[in-house]
């Protein structure tokens, strides 16, 4: 287990941001005039054998323990791998970094896949996760941009845009595996749901006085997760009292919506954050 090299930090008129080569892991994006938009645990490990707790972990080439339920590490090897910085372009509107990861020789890889993450740190945060099948066989994989958003207090936060959408409910206390969202999502207990929708999702945060719009392209699902107190207490790299300040809104292609790539084909999932004051 080795400590990580320092992250790459950028600061410009549009935003301040930071990213680790480890996992191509974005850990900060703070648009000018706003409080940090990405949440980071004060207890995150920053070493080569752990995923960073917070920011935007890349879950790939499987989600959780995969569709078989037997894959390790949880959420795949991408967030535990050192990615190669392929490009860094600075401009008056922000910074764009491009990372690459060749997966062929990584334990559990489903074949010769090449992954790239483009992060555009501007007045919005724009992420593009692209996978190319460099193999001679069809390859299926799962993917998620597991974004941790900072909120003032999850108990006063609501999520709009998913009314009437069917979701898979993974929370331990869930009365059923599947349900339909009725109205806005509010939070009173551990919430761990996969909504099958590509629509924009809006996080209304009256405590921080802001609205975060999450837009996705080529993402069949969105996971909404807050561990609440009980689950947070079981996570070593998650402070017992930190659960009130975060909410995961994740762009996903998982389970029945895993990506199936023919040889030579490419798939790009897009994920954008836009922040504005609550009127
Ligand atoms: O995306 C939600 C989830 O799958 C939760 O079930 C919880 O396990 C969370 O991811 C965190 O996973 P991690 O492996 O980063 O602790």
PDB file of N, CA and C in Angstrom, residues 27 38-46 52-55 148 235-243 245-246:
ATOM      1  N   UNK A  27     -11.630  14.884  -7.738  1.00  0.00           N
ATOM      2  CA  UNK A  27     -11.982  15.042  -6.318  1.00  0.00           C
ATOM      3  C   UNK A  27     -12.513  16.429  -5.999  1.00  0.00           C
ATOM      4  N   UNK A  38     -18.555  18.917  -5.257  1.00  0.00           N
ATOM      5  CA  UNK A  38     -18.281  17.496  -5.000  1.00  0.00           C
ATOM      6  C   UNK A  38     -17.946  17.308  -3.531  1.00  0.00           C
ATOM      7  N   UNK A  39     -18.523  16.235  -2.948  1.00  0.00           N
ATOM      8  CA  UNK A  39     -18.256  15.922  -1.552  1.00  0.00           C
ATOM      9  C   UNK A  39     -17.060  14.997  -1.445  1.00  0.00           C
ATOM     10  N   UNK A  40     -16.246  15.237  -0.417  1.00  0.00           N
ATOM     11  CA  UNK A  40     -15.125  14.343  -0.112  1.00  0.00           C
ATOM     12  C   UNK A  40     -15.177  14.020   1.377  1.00  0.00           C
ATOM     13  N   UNK A  41     -14.999  12.734   1.686  1.00  0.00           N
ATOM     14  CA  UNK A  41     -14.939  12.368   3.100  1.00  0.00           C
ATOM     15  C   UNK A  41     -13.624  12.849   3.700  1.00  0.00           C
ATOM     16  N   UNK A  42     -13.706  13.284   4.967  1.00  0.00           N
ATOM     17  CA  UNK A  42     -12.475  13.675   5.680  1.00  0.00           C
ATOM     18  C   UNK A  42     -11.681  12.434   6.081  1.00  0.00           C
ATOM     19  N   UNK A  43     -12.297  11.256   5.848  1.00  0.00           N
ATOM     20  CA  UNK A  43     -11.644  10.011   6.282  1.00  0.00           C
ATOM     21  C   UNK A  43     -11.171   9.169   5.104  1.00  0.00           C
ATOM     22  N   UNK A  44     -11.217   9.739   3.918  1.00  0.00           N
ATOM     23  CA  UNK A  44     -10.813   8.954   2.736  1.00  0.00           C
ATOM     24  C   UNK A  44      -9.362   8.519   2.861  1.00  0.00           C
ATOM     25  N   UNK A  45      -9.113   7.264   2.428  1.00  0.00           N
ATOM     26  CA  UNK A  45      -7.727   6.810   2.318  1.00  0.00           C
ATOM     27  C   UNK A  45      -7.196   7.319   0.980  1.00  0.00           C
ATOM     28  N   UNK A  46      -5.971   7.777   0.980  1.00  0.00           N
ATOM     29  CA  UNK A  46      -5.331   8.195  -0.271  1.00  0.00           C
ATOM     30  C   UNK A  46      -4.114   7.297  -0.487  1.00  0.00           C
ATOM     31  N   UNK A  52     -10.800   6.218  -3.473  1.00  0.00           N
ATOM     32  CA  UNK A  52     -10.993   7.494  -2.769  1.00  0.00           C
ATOM     33  C   UNK A  52     -12.479   7.644  -2.460  1.00  0.00           C
ATOM     34  N   UNK A  53     -12.802   8.057  -1.248  1.00  0.00           N
ATOM     35  CA  UNK A  53     -14.220   8.202  -0.837  1.00  0.00           C
ATOM     36  C   UNK A  53     -14.686   9.631  -1.112  1.00  0.00           C
ATOM     37  N   UNK A  54     -15.368   9.775  -2.242  1.00  0.00           N
ATOM     38  CA  UNK A  54     -15.904  11.083  -2.591  1.00  0.00           C
ATOM     39  C   UNK A  54     -15.570  11.424  -4.031  1.00  0.00           C
ATOM     40  N   UNK A  55     -15.865  12.629  -4.452  1.00  0.00           N
ATOM     41  CA  UNK A  55     -15.583  13.048  -5.824  1.00  0.00           C
ATOM     42  C   UNK A  55     -16.345  12.194  -6.822  1.00  0.00           C
ATOM     43  N   UNK A 148     -20.314  11.871  -5.988  1.00  0.00           N
ATOM     44  CA  UNK A 148     -20.721  12.310  -4.638  1.00  0.00           C
ATOM     45  C   UNK A 148     -20.923  13.829  -4.674  1.00  0.00           C
ATOM     46  N   UNK A 235     -18.777   2.073   7.422  1.00  0.00           N
ATOM     47  CA  UNK A 235     -17.752   2.350   6.405  1.00  0.00           C
ATOM     48  C   UNK A 235     -16.556   3.033   7.054  1.00  0.00           C
ATOM     49  N   UNK A 236     -15.385   2.397   6.939  1.00  0.00           N
ATOM     50  CA  UNK A 236     -14.185   2.897   7.628  1.00  0.00           C
ATOM     51  C   UNK A 236     -13.796   4.295   7.157  1.00  0.00           C
ATOM     52  N   UNK A 237     -13.992   4.546   5.867  1.00  0.00           N
ATOM     53  CA  UNK A 237     -13.508   5.813   5.291  1.00  0.00           C
ATOM     54  C   UNK A 237     -14.653   6.826   5.151  1.00  0.00           C
ATOM     55  N   UNK A 238     -15.598   6.708   6.089  1.00  0.00           N
ATOM     56  CA  UNK A 238     -16.782   7.575   6.014  1.00  0.00           C
ATOM     57  C   UNK A 238     -17.103   7.979   7.451  1.00  0.00           C
ATOM     58  N   UNK A 239     -16.952   9.282   7.779  1.00  0.00           N
ATOM     59  CA  UNK A 239     -17.208   9.730   9.150  1.00  0.00           C
ATOM     60  C   UNK A 239     -18.645   9.465   9.565  1.00  0.00           C
ATOM     61  N   UNK A 240     -18.820   9.100  10.837  1.00  0.00           N
ATOM     62  CA  UNK A 240     -20.163   8.726  11.316  1.00  0.00           C
ATOM     63  C   UNK A 240     -21.178   9.852  11.098  1.00  0.00           C
ATOM     64  N   UNK A 241     -20.699  11.095  11.099  1.00  0.00           N
ATOM     65  CA  UNK A 241     -21.653  12.219  10.982  1.00  0.00           C
ATOM     66  C   UNK A 241     -21.614  12.864   9.590  1.00  0.00           C
ATOM     67  N   UNK A 242     -20.908  12.231   8.664  1.00  0.00           N
ATOM     68  CA  UNK A 242     -20.759  12.884   7.347  1.00  0.00           C
ATOM     69  C   UNK A 242     -21.947  12.653   6.414  1.00  0.00           C
ATOM     70  N   UNK A 243     -22.796  11.671   6.761  1.00  0.00           N
ATOM     71  CA  UNK A 243     -23.857  11.266   5.824  1.00  0.00           C
ATOM     72  C   UNK A 243     -24.838  12.393   5.527  1.00  0.00           C
ATOM     73  N   UNK A 245     -24.191  15.346   4.737  1.00  0.00           N
ATOM     74  CA  UNK A 245     -23.661  16.357   3.800  1.00  0.00           C
ATOM     75  C   UNK A 245     -23.422  15.869   2.395  1.00  0.00           C
ATOM     76  N   UNK A 246     -23.938  14.652   2.063  1.00  0.00           N
ATOM     77  CA  UNK A 246     -23.641  14.126   0.735  1.00  0.00           C
ATOM     78  C   UNK A 246     -24.829  13.445   0.101  1.00  0.00           C
TER      79      UNK A 246
END
